[in-house]
Amino acid sequence: MSTFLLTTLNAKYIHLNLAIRILYDLNHDKANLDWSEHTIKSDFDEVAEACKSYDVVCFSCYIWNIEQTLEVCNRLKKLNPLVKILLGGPEVSYEWDEVITHPSVDYLILGEGEIPFQQFLANYPNVKGVPNLVTKENYTKILPSPIDLRFDVNKLANRNPYQYDNPKDLHNKVCYIETSRGCPYKCEYCLASLDNNVRDLPVDTVKSNLLYLMEHGRTIKFLDRTFNVKKDFTIDLFKFILNNHRPENIFQFEITADIIHRDIIAFVQEHVPPGLFRFEIGIQTVKEESNLAVGRKQDFDKTSDVVNKLKSKIEMHLDLIVGLPYEYFRDLRNSFDNTFTLYPEELQLGFLKFLKGTPLRINYKKHGYKFDERAPYEIIESDYMSPPELHKATLVEKALDIYWNKKRAINTLHYISSNGSVFDFLLGLGEYFDTHYQFHKHVLLDIYEALYKYALQEHPSDHVLHQLIYLDYYSYNKIKPKDLFGIEPDKKEQNHVLTAMGFNIHQHRYAYFPVSFDINHWLENYEVKQDDDTLVVQFTGTEMPTVFSGRNNQ
C-alpha cells in the first residue's frame, strides 16, 4: 500500500497550515496518509530526510515558500529518486507550465484541492482522469482550462482539523479558522477575487471548532476575506466569542470598514472589551482613481470614521500598497500621511505583488509594470513609480516598522504627524539610518541614537521634539537604560530632587529631565501645551516603566 505525506514550509514557526489539516482530516481513514510541518528557515536537508521514506510527498505551496519548497524537492529526489512529488496550493494553480517541467516535480493539483486530492489518493498510481491533476505526461498535450471544482463546504460539518495536533502546541501558535470561502469583491491584485461565490461553512461546526481553539489556543485568526459582510452572522459570532473566550485569547478579523453596519459598530462599542479583537483593514490607497483601476471601491472618510469610533476597543492593523496604478510618489505620500493620522497599532506598507492568475498580472503591460519574475513577484517599476522612488518607499517601510510598529517612537511620531508630513520624516530618517547604520543588523541603542541625531540635524531648534525622543527612549525599557543623550544629573543631585518630589529612590530607579510642555496633557491628548514641567520615568525592572509629571509630586 502506497504511503503519502502532506507537508509544507510555513513562513514562521508560529504559523499553522489549515489546508493540509483539512486534507488529512478528510482522507486519513481512506489512505496511508501522514502530515507534518516545517518552516522556510528549516534545514532543507533535514526536511528532505524526514520526507524520504514516503512514496508520495505532497507540498502546500504559496508565494512565501515556493522557492524553498522546490529546493527541498531537489534534495528529496537526490535522497530517494523513486519518491513522487505533488505540489498544490495557490502558487502552482496558475501559470503552472514552468513548475511542472521542474525535474523534481511529478504532479500538480490546480485550484481547490479537496476533490482532486481525494481522487488522487483513491486511484494512485493510476491517476489518469483525476480532475485538475497535471502530470509530466498530460502536460505534453494541450490541456483544457482547469475545471471549477468548488468543494461543498457542508462536507466539513462536524469536522475539527485541529484534533490531530497536540493541544499544548496550539497555545503558542497562530490558529487559523475559516467561516466561509470566496470573496464578494474583485480587487485585481488579489487571488481571492477569482472566487466570488461565497460559501458559508456550517455555523455549528464553526462554533465547535472555535470553542476548541479558544480552549487550547491563544491567537485565533479568521481567514474570511471580509468578515463583516453578513451583519447578523458577525454579531452572532462576536457574542459567541464574548460568552466563551478565555482571558488570554485574541481574535483577528479582516474587515472592510466603510461597509461595516452601524449595528456592528454599536455592538463593539457597547460589549467588546479593549484588546480582545484585532481588525485588519486594507486601506491600500486614498486615491480614488487608483482604487477604481484595480476594481476597488472605498470611502476613506467612512473608513476613517469607523476606525476612530472603534480604535479605543479594537487593535487596528491598517494596510497600504505601494505601486497601484495611477499612484505617483506624491500620492503615496498623501495616502501615508492621511492613514497615519488614524494612529493604528500597526501600519503595514506593502509593495504591489503580481500574483499568478490575477488580472493585474495578466494585464501588467497596461501600466508599464515591471516586476520580479521570482516569488513574491514584487513591483520593480511602473509608469507612475520609478525604481529610485520605490527604493525610497522601502526606506520609509523599514523606518515605519522599527519606530512605529515596534512602538519605539510613538510619542515622537505623534508629534511629527501633527506638525507636518510623517512620511517625509520617516523617509529622511530611513535614509539617515541606511547611511550610518545597518537595517539588517543593529542594536536598540542604534535605533535611538539614529533618531536623535537625525532630529538634531533636521530640527535643531525643536526642543519639544528632542524631549519626546527622550521620553520614547526611557519609556521603552523595563530596566533603566544608559544616559544616551547626556541629560541626567549626577546621582547625588538626582536623589535629592527625586526625594523632594516624594519618590522612593530606595524602591525603584528613576530618570528625570525638564521639559517645555505639560506632561499630563501630552499623555492624555498627544497635544503640546507649552509649560515648564519635569518628566519622571519610574523603573521597576519587571514591568514597563511609568511616566509621571514631576509637578504633581512637588
CSV table of C-alpha atoms in Angstrom, one decimal, residues 31-454:
chain,number,residue,atom,x,y,z
A,31,ALA,CA,-5.3,6.1,2.7
A,32,ASN,CA,-1.9,5.5,4.4
A,33,LEU,CA,-1.5,9.3,5.0
A,34,ASP,CA,0.6,11.3,7.4
A,35,TRP,CA,1.1,15.1,7.8
A,36,SER,CA,3.9,17.3,9.1
A,37,GLU,CA,5.0,20.9,9.1
A,38,HIS,CA,8.3,22.8,8.7
A,39,THR,CA,9.3,26.4,8.1
A,40,ILE,CA,11.2,28.2,5.4
A,41,LYS,CA,14.0,28.6,7.9
A,42,SER,CA,14.3,24.8,8.5
A,43,ASP,CA,17.4,22.9,7.4
A,44,PHE,CA,16.4,21.7,3.9
A,45,ASP,CA,18.4,18.5,4.2
A,46,GLU,CA,16.6,17.7,7.5
A,47,VAL,CA,13.2,18.3,5.8
A,48,ALA,CA,14.2,16.1,2.9
A,49,GLU,CA,15.4,13.4,5.3
A,50,ALA,CA,12.0,13.5,7.1
A,51,CYS,CA,10.2,13.0,3.8
A,52,LYS,CA,12.3,10.5,2.0
A,53,SER,CA,10.6,7.3,3.2
A,54,TYR,CA,7.2,8.1,1.7
A,55,ASP,CA,6.0,7.0,-1.8
A,56,VAL,CA,4.4,10.4,-2.5
A,57,VAL,CA,5.1,13.7,-0.8
A,58,CYS,CA,2.6,16.5,-1.2
A,59,PHE,CA,3.6,20.1,-0.6
A,60,SER,CA,1.3,23.0,0.0
A,61,CYS,CA,2.7,26.0,-1.9
A,62,TYR,CA,2.4,29.7,-1.5
A,63,ILE,CA,4.4,32.8,-2.7
A,64,TRP,CA,6.4,32.8,0.6
A,65,ASN,CA,7.6,29.2,0.3
A,66,ILE,CA,7.7,28.1,-3.4
A,67,GLU,CA,11.4,28.8,-3.8
A,68,GLN,CA,12.3,26.9,-0.6
A,69,THR,CA,9.9,24.1,-1.4
A,70,LEU,CA,11.5,23.5,-4.8
A,71,GLU,CA,14.9,23.3,-3.2
A,72,VAL,CA,13.6,20.7,-0.7
A,73,CYS,CA,12.2,18.8,-3.7
A,74,ASN,CA,15.6,18.7,-5.3
A,75,ARG,CA,17.3,17.4,-2.2
A,76,LEU,CA,14.5,14.9,-1.6
A,77,LYS,CA,14.9,13.4,-5.1
A,78,LYS,CA,18.6,13.0,-4.5
A,79,LEU,CA,17.9,11.1,-1.3
A,80,ASN,CA,15.2,9.0,-2.9
A,81,PRO,CA,14.9,9.1,-6.7
A,82,LEU,CA,11.8,6.9,-6.6
A,83,VAL,CA,9.7,9.3,-4.5
A,84,LYS,CA,6.9,11.1,-6.3
A,85,ILE,CA,6.3,14.8,-5.5
A,86,LEU,CA,2.9,16.5,-5.8
A,87,LEU,CA,2.5,20.3,-5.4
A,88,GLY,CA,-0.7,22.1,-4.7
A,89,GLY,CA,-1.9,25.4,-3.4
A,90,PRO,CA,-2.4,28.9,-4.9
A,91,GLU,CA,1.2,29.3,-6.1
A,92,VAL,CA,1.0,26.4,-8.5
A,93,SER,CA,-2.6,26.7,-9.6
A,94,TYR,CA,-1.9,29.4,-12.2
A,95,GLU,CA,0.8,29.8,-14.9
A,96,TRP,CA,2.0,26.3,-13.8
A,97,ASP,CA,3.8,25.4,-17.1
A,98,GLU,CA,7.2,26.1,-15.7
A,99,VAL,CA,6.6,24.3,-12.4
A,100,ILE,CA,5.5,21.0,-13.9
A,101,THR,CA,8.7,21.0,-16.1
A,102,HIS,CA,10.8,21.2,-12.9
A,103,PRO,CA,12.8,18.0,-12.8
A,104,SER,CA,11.8,17.2,-9.2
A,105,VAL,CA,8.1,17.8,-9.6
A,106,ASP,CA,5.8,14.9,-10.8
A,107,TYR,CA,2.3,16.2,-10.2
A,108,LEU,CA,0.4,19.4,-9.7
A,109,ILE,CA,-3.2,19.9,-8.3
A,110,LEU,CA,-4.8,23.1,-9.6
A,111,GLY,CA,-7.3,25.1,-7.6
A,112,GLU,CA,-9.2,23.8,-4.5
A,113,GLY,CA,-7.6,20.6,-3.5
A,114,GLU,CA,-10.3,18.6,-1.7
A,115,ILE,CA,-11.9,16.9,-4.7
A,116,PRO,CA,-8.8,16.1,-6.8
A,117,PHE,CA,-6.7,15.1,-3.8
A,118,GLN,CA,-9.3,12.6,-2.7
A,119,GLN,CA,-9.4,11.1,-6.2
A,120,PHE,CA,-5.7,11.1,-6.4
A,121,LEU,CA,-5.3,9.0,-3.2
A,122,ALA,CA,-8.1,6.7,-4.2
A,123,ASN,CA,-6.6,5.9,-7.7
A,124,TYR,CA,-2.9,6.1,-7.2
A,125,PRO,CA,-0.8,5.1,-9.0
A,126,ASN,CA,-3.4,5.0,-11.9
A,127,VAL,CA,-4.2,8.7,-11.7
A,128,LYS,CA,-5.3,9.2,-15.3
A,129,GLY,CA,-8.6,11.1,-15.3
A,130,VAL,CA,-8.1,12.8,-11.9
A,131,PRO,CA,-9.6,16.3,-12.4
A,132,ASN,CA,-7.3,19.3,-12.3
A,133,LEU,CA,-4.2,17.0,-11.9
A,134,VAL,CA,-1.3,17.9,-14.1
A,135,THR,CA,1.4,15.2,-14.8
A,136,LYS,CA,4.5,15.1,-16.9
A,137,GLU,CA,2.6,13.0,-19.4
A,138,ASN,CA,-0.6,15.0,-19.8
A,139,TYR,CA,1.4,18.3,-19.8
A,140,THR,CA,2.8,17.4,-23.2
A,141,LYS,CA,-0.8,17.5,-24.6
A,142,ILE,CA,-3.0,20.6,-24.9
A,143,LEU,CA,-4.9,20.7,-21.7
A,144,PRO,CA,-8.2,22.4,-21.2
A,145,SER,CA,-8.6,25.1,-18.6
A,146,PRO,CA,-8.8,23.7,-15.0
A,147,ILE,CA,-12.3,22.6,-14.1
A,148,ASP,CA,-14.0,24.8,-11.5
A,149,LEU,CA,-14.1,22.3,-8.7
A,150,ARG,CA,-15.7,24.1,-5.8
A,151,PHE,CA,-15.7,21.8,-2.8
A,152,ASP,CA,-19.0,21.6,-0.9
A,153,VAL,CA,-18.0,23.1,2.4
A,154,ASN,CA,-21.0,21.5,4.1
A,155,LYS,CA,-18.9,18.3,4.0
A,156,LEU,CA,-16.8,19.9,6.7
A,157,ALA,CA,-19.7,19.7,9.1
A,158,ASN,CA,-18.7,18.1,12.5
A,159,ARG,CA,-15.0,18.0,11.5
A,160,ASN,CA,-12.2,19.6,13.5
A,161,PRO,CA,-9.0,19.8,11.5
A,162,TYR,CA,-7.0,20.6,14.7
A,163,GLN,CA,-7.9,17.5,16.6
A,164,TYR,CA,-4.7,15.8,15.4
A,165,ASP,CA,-2.5,18.4,16.9
A,166,ASN,CA,-1.1,18.1,20.4
A,167,PRO,CA,-3.4,20.6,22.2
A,168,LYS,CA,-0.5,22.1,24.1
A,169,ASP,CA,1.2,23.0,20.9
A,170,LEU,CA,-1.7,25.3,19.8
A,171,HIS,CA,-1.1,27.8,22.6
A,172,ASN,CA,1.9,29.5,21.2
A,173,LYS,CA,0.8,29.3,17.5
A,174,VAL,CA,-1.5,31.4,15.3
A,175,CYS,CA,-4.5,29.2,14.8
A,176,TYR,CA,-6.4,29.8,11.6
A,177,ILE,CA,-10.1,29.3,11.1
A,178,GLU,CA,-12.5,29.8,8.1
A,179,THR,CA,-16.2,30.5,8.3
A,180,SER,CA,-16.6,31.0,4.6
A,181,ARG,CA,-14.7,30.7,1.3
A,182,GLY,CA,-14.7,33.1,-1.6
A,183,CYS,CA,-14.8,36.9,-1.6
A,184,PRO,CA,-17.6,39.2,-2.8
A,185,TYR,CA,-15.1,41.8,-4.2
A,186,LYS,CA,-12.9,41.8,-7.3
A,187,CYS,CA,-9.7,43.5,-6.3
A,188,GLU,CA,-7.5,42.8,-9.3
A,189,TYR,CA,-4.3,42.2,-7.4
A,190,CYS,CA,-5.8,39.6,-5.1
A,191,LEU,CA,-6.3,35.9,-5.7
A,192,ALA,CA,-9.4,35.9,-3.5
A,193,SER,CA,-11.1,38.0,-6.2
A,194,LEU,CA,-11.1,35.0,-8.6
A,195,ASP,CA,-13.8,33.2,-6.5
A,196,ASN,CA,-16.8,35.5,-6.0
A,197,ASN,CA,-19.0,32.6,-4.9
A,198,VAL,CA,-19.0,33.0,-1.2
A,199,ARG,CA,-19.8,29.7,0.6
A,200,ASP,CA,-20.5,29.6,4.3
A,201,LEU,CA,-19.4,26.7,6.4
A,202,PRO,CA,-21.9,25.2,8.8
A,203,VAL,CA,-22.3,27.6,11.7
A,204,ASP,CA,-22.5,24.9,14.4
A,205,THR,CA,-19.2,23.4,13.2
A,206,VAL,CA,-17.5,26.9,13.1
A,207,LYS,CA,-18.6,27.4,16.7
A,208,SER,CA,-17.5,24.0,17.8
A,209,ASN,CA,-14.0,24.4,16.3
A,210,LEU,CA,-13.8,27.9,17.6
A,211,LEU,CA,-14.6,26.7,21.1
A,212,TYR,CA,-11.8,24.1,20.8
A,213,LEU,CA,-9.3,26.7,19.6
A,214,MET,CA,-10.3,29.1,22.4
A,215,GLU,CA,-9.7,26.4,24.9
A,216,HIS,CA,-6.3,25.2,23.7
A,217,GLY,CA,-5.0,28.2,21.6
A,218,ARG,CA,-4.4,31.8,22.2
A,219,THR,CA,-4.3,33.8,19.0
A,220,ILE,CA,-7.1,32.9,16.5
A,221,LYS,CA,-7.1,34.4,13.1
A,222,PHE,CA,-10.2,34.3,10.8
A,223,LEU,CA,-9.3,33.7,7.1
A,224,ASP,CA,-12.5,35.2,5.7
A,225,ARG,CA,-11.5,38.0,3.3
A,226,THR,CA,-14.3,40.3,4.5
A,227,PHE,CA,-15.6,39.0,7.8
A,228,ASN,CA,-18.3,41.7,8.3
A,229,VAL,CA,-20.2,41.1,5.0
A,230,LYS,CA,-23.2,39.5,6.9
A,231,LYS,CA,-24.2,41.7,9.8
A,232,ASP,CA,-26.3,39.1,11.8
A,233,PHE,CA,-23.6,36.4,11.5
A,234,THR,CA,-20.9,38.8,12.5
A,235,ILE,CA,-22.7,39.9,15.7
A,236,ASP,CA,-23.7,36.3,16.5
A,237,LEU,CA,-20.1,35.1,16.3
A,238,PHE,CA,-18.9,38.1,18.3
A,239,LYS,CA,-21.5,37.2,21.0
A,240,PHE,CA,-20.3,33.6,21.0
A,241,ILE,CA,-16.7,34.7,21.4
A,242,LEU,CA,-17.6,37.0,24.3
A,243,ASN,CA,-19.5,34.2,26.0
A,244,ASN,CA,-16.8,31.6,25.7
A,245,HIS,CA,-13.4,33.2,25.3
A,246,ARG,CA,-10.6,32.8,27.8
A,247,PRO,CA,-8.8,35.9,29.2
A,248,GLU,CA,-5.7,35.4,27.1
A,249,ASN,CA,-7.4,34.9,23.8
A,250,ILE,CA,-7.0,37.3,20.9
A,251,PHE,CA,-9.1,37.3,17.7
A,252,GLN,CA,-8.1,38.7,14.4
A,253,PHE,CA,-10.5,39.6,11.6
A,254,GLU,CA,-10.2,41.1,8.1
A,255,ILE,CA,-12.8,43.9,7.9
A,256,THR,CA,-14.0,46.2,5.1
A,257,ALA,CA,-14.5,49.2,7.3
A,258,ASP,CA,-16.5,51.5,5.0
A,259,ILE,CA,-19.4,49.0,4.7
A,260,ILE,CA,-19.5,47.9,8.3
A,261,HIS,CA,-23.0,48.0,9.6
A,262,ARG,CA,-23.9,50.5,12.3
A,263,ASP,CA,-25.3,47.7,14.5
A,264,ILE,CA,-21.8,46.0,14.4
A,265,ILE,CA,-20.2,49.3,15.5
A,266,ALA,CA,-22.7,49.8,18.3
A,267,PHE,CA,-22.2,46.2,19.5
A,268,VAL,CA,-18.5,46.6,19.6
A,269,GLN,CA,-18.7,49.9,21.4
A,270,GLU,CA,-21.1,48.5,24.0
A,271,HIS,CA,-19.9,45.0,24.6
A,272,VAL,CA,-16.4,44.2,23.4
A,273,PRO,CA,-13.6,44.7,25.9
A,274,PRO,CA,-10.5,46.6,24.8
A,275,GLY,CA,-7.7,44.4,23.4
A,276,LEU,CA,-9.8,41.3,22.6
A,277,PHE,CA,-10.3,41.9,18.9
A,278,ARG,CA,-7.8,42.9,16.1
A,279,PHE,CA,-9.2,44.3,12.8
A,280,GLU,CA,-7.1,44.1,9.7
A,281,ILE,CA,-8.3,46.8,7.3
A,282,GLY,CA,-7.0,47.2,3.8
A,283,ILE,CA,-6.8,51.0,3.1
A,284,GLN,CA,-4.3,50.3,0.2
A,285,THR,CA,-4.6,53.9,-1.1
A,286,VAL,CA,-6.7,57.0,-0.5
A,287,LYS,CA,-6.6,57.9,-4.2
A,288,GLU,CA,-10.0,57.0,-5.7
A,289,GLU,CA,-8.6,56.7,-9.3
A,290,SER,CA,-6.1,54.1,-8.1
A,291,ASN,CA,-8.8,52.1,-6.3
A,292,LEU,CA,-11.1,52.1,-9.3
A,293,ALA,CA,-8.3,51.0,-11.6
A,294,VAL,CA,-8.0,47.7,-9.7
A,295,GLY,CA,-11.7,47.1,-9.1
A,296,ARG,CA,-11.9,48.5,-5.6
A,297,LYS,CA,-14.3,51.0,-4.2
A,298,GLN,CA,-13.6,52.7,-0.9
A,299,ASP,CA,-14.9,55.7,1.0
A,300,PHE,CA,-11.8,56.8,3.0
A,301,ASP,CA,-13.9,59.2,5.1
A,302,LYS,CA,-16.2,56.4,6.2
A,303,THR,CA,-13.3,54.1,6.8
A,304,SER,CA,-11.6,56.8,9.0
A,305,ASP,CA,-14.8,57.4,10.9
A,306,VAL,CA,-15.1,53.7,11.7
A,307,VAL,CA,-11.5,53.4,12.7
A,308,ASN,CA,-11.8,56.4,15.0
A,309,LYS,CA,-15.0,55.1,16.6
A,310,LEU,CA,-13.7,51.7,17.3
A,311,LYS,CA,-9.9,52.1,18.0
A,312,SER,CA,-10.4,52.5,21.7
A,313,LYS,CA,-11.8,49.0,21.8
A,314,ILE,CA,-10.2,47.3,18.8
A,315,GLU,CA,-6.5,46.9,17.9
A,316,MET,CA,-6.3,48.3,14.4
A,317,HIS,CA,-3.9,46.9,11.7
A,318,LEU,CA,-4.1,49.0,8.6
A,319,ASP,CA,-2.6,48.2,5.2
A,320,LEU,CA,-1.3,50.4,2.3
A,321,ILE,CA,0.0,49.2,-1.0
A,322,VAL,CA,2.9,50.9,-2.8
A,323,GLY,CA,2.7,50.8,-6.6
A,324,LEU,CA,-1.0,50.8,-7.5
A,325,PRO,CA,-2.0,52.2,-10.9
A,326,TYR,CA,-2.1,56.0,-11.2
A,327,GLU,CA,-0.5,56.4,-7.8
A,328,TYR,CA,2.6,58.6,-8.1
A,329,PHE,CA,5.1,59.1,-5.3
A,330,ARG,CA,3.4,62.3,-4.2
A,331,ASP,CA,0.1,60.3,-4.0
A,332,LEU,CA,1.8,57.6,-1.9
A,333,ARG,CA,2.9,60.4,0.5
A,334,ASN,CA,-0.6,61.7,0.7
A,335,SER,CA,-2.1,58.2,1.3
A,336,PHE,CA,0.5,57.5,4.0
A,337,ASP,CA,0.1,60.8,5.9
A,338,ASN,CA,-3.7,60.6,5.9
A,339,THR,CA,-3.7,57.0,7.0
A,340,PHE,CA,-1.1,57.5,9.7
A,341,THR,CA,-3.2,60.1,11.4
A,342,LEU,CA,-5.6,57.3,12.3
A,343,TYR,CA,-2.7,56.1,14.5
A,344,PRO,CA,-3.3,52.3,14.2
A,345,GLU,CA,-1.5,49.9,16.3
A,346,GLU,CA,0.2,48.7,13.2
A,347,LEU,CA,0.5,50.3,9.8
A,348,GLN,CA,1.7,47.9,7.1
A,349,LEU,CA,3.4,49.5,4.0
A,350,GLY,CA,3.4,46.6,1.5
A,351,PHE,CA,4.6,46.6,-2.1
A,352,LEU,CA,2.4,45.6,-5.0
A,353,LYS,CA,2.8,41.9,-5.9
A,354,PHE,CA,1.8,40.3,-9.2
A,355,LEU,CA,0.3,37.1,-8.1
A,356,LYS,CA,-0.2,34.4,-10.7
A,357,GLY,CA,-3.7,34.3,-12.0
A,358,THR,CA,-4.7,37.8,-11.0
A,359,PRO,CA,-6.0,40.3,-13.6
A,360,LEU,CA,-3.3,42.8,-12.6
A,361,ARG,CA,-0.5,40.3,-13.6
A,362,ILE,CA,-2.3,39.3,-16.8
A,363,ASN,CA,-2.6,43.0,-17.9
A,364,TYR,CA,0.7,44.2,-16.4
A,365,LYS,CA,1.8,46.0,-19.7
A,366,LYS,CA,-1.2,48.4,-19.5
A,367,HIS,CA,0.6,50.4,-16.8
A,368,GLY,CA,4.2,49.8,-17.8
A,369,TYR,CA,4.8,47.4,-14.9
A,370,LYS,CA,8.0,45.5,-14.5
A,371,PHE,CA,8.1,43.0,-11.6
A,372,ASP,CA,10.4,40.4,-10.3
A,373,GLU,CA,9.9,37.1,-12.1
A,374,ARG,CA,10.6,35.2,-8.9
A,375,ALA,CA,8.3,34.9,-5.9
A,376,PRO,CA,7.0,37.1,-4.4
A,377,TYR,CA,6.7,38.9,-7.8
A,378,GLU,CA,7.2,42.4,-6.3
A,379,ILE,CA,7.0,45.5,-8.4
A,380,ILE,CA,10.2,46.9,-9.9
A,381,GLU,CA,8.8,49.9,-11.7
A,382,SER,CA,5.8,51.3,-13.4
A,383,ASP,CA,4.6,54.3,-15.4
A,384,TYR,CA,4.0,56.0,-12.1
A,385,MET,CA,6.8,54.9,-9.8
A,386,SER,CA,10.5,54.7,-10.7
A,387,PRO,CA,13.0,52.3,-9.2
A,388,PRO,CA,14.6,55.1,-7.1
A,389,GLU,CA,11.2,56.1,-5.8
A,390,LEU,CA,10.3,52.5,-4.9
A,391,HIS,CA,13.7,52.3,-3.1
A,392,LYS,CA,12.7,55.4,-1.1
A,393,ALA,CA,9.4,53.7,-0.2
A,394,THR,CA,11.3,50.7,1.2
A,395,LEU,CA,13.3,53.0,3.5
A,396,VAL,CA,10.0,54.5,4.7
A,397,GLU,CA,8.7,51.0,5.3
A,398,LYS,CA,11.8,50.0,7.3
A,399,ALA,CA,11.7,53.1,9.4
A,400,LEU,CA,8.0,52.7,10.0
A,401,ASP,CA,8.4,49.1,11.2
A,402,ILE,CA,11.3,50.0,13.5
A,403,TYR,CA,9.9,53.2,15.1
A,404,TRP,CA,6.1,52.9,14.9
A,405,ASN,CA,5.1,49.3,14.6
A,406,LYS,CA,7.6,48.2,17.2
A,407,LYS,CA,6.4,51.0,19.5
A,408,ARG,CA,9.8,52.7,19.8
A,409,ALA,CA,8.9,56.2,18.9
A,410,ILE,CA,5.2,56.6,19.5
A,411,ASN,CA,5.4,60.0,21.1
A,412,THR,CA,7.9,61.3,18.6
A,413,LEU,CA,5.8,60.3,15.5
A,414,HIS,CA,2.6,61.5,17.0
A,415,TYR,CA,4.2,64.9,17.3
A,416,ILE,CA,5.7,64.8,13.8
A,417,SER,CA,2.4,63.8,12.2
A,418,SER,CA,0.6,66.7,13.9
A,419,ASN,CA,3.1,69.2,12.7
A,420,GLY,CA,4.0,68.1,9.1
A,421,SER,CA,4.5,65.1,6.9
A,422,VAL,CA,5.4,61.9,8.9
A,423,PHE,CA,6.1,60.3,5.5
A,424,ASP,CA,8.9,62.8,4.8
A,425,PHE,CA,10.3,62.4,8.3
A,426,LEU,CA,10.4,58.6,8.1
A,427,LEU,CA,11.9,58.9,4.6
A,428,GLY,CA,14.7,61.2,5.9
A,429,LEU,CA,15.2,59.0,9.0
A,430,GLY,CA,15.3,55.9,6.8
A,431,GLU,CA,17.9,57.4,4.6
A,432,TYR,CA,19.9,58.5,7.6
A,433,PHE,CA,19.7,55.1,9.2
A,434,ASP,CA,20.7,53.4,5.9
A,435,THR,CA,23.7,55.6,5.6
A,436,HIS,CA,25.1,55.4,9.2
A,437,TYR,CA,23.8,52.1,10.5
A,438,GLN,CA,22.5,48.7,9.1
A,439,PHE,CA,18.9,47.8,8.9
A,440,HIS,CA,19.6,44.1,8.9
A,441,LYS,CA,22.0,44.3,11.9
A,442,HIS,CA,21.6,46.8,14.6
A,443,VAL,CA,21.0,47.1,18.4
A,444,LEU,CA,18.5,49.1,20.3
A,445,LEU,CA,20.8,51.9,21.1
A,446,ASP,CA,21.4,52.4,17.4
A,447,ILE,CA,17.7,53.0,16.9
A,448,TYR,CA,17.5,55.8,19.4
A,449,GLU,CA,20.9,57.3,18.5
A,450,ALA,CA,19.9,57.5,14.9
A,451,LEU,CA,16.6,59.1,15.7
A,452,TYR,CA,18.1,61.7,18.0
A,453,LYS,CA,21.0,62.6,15.6
A,454,TYR,CA,18.6,62.9,12.7
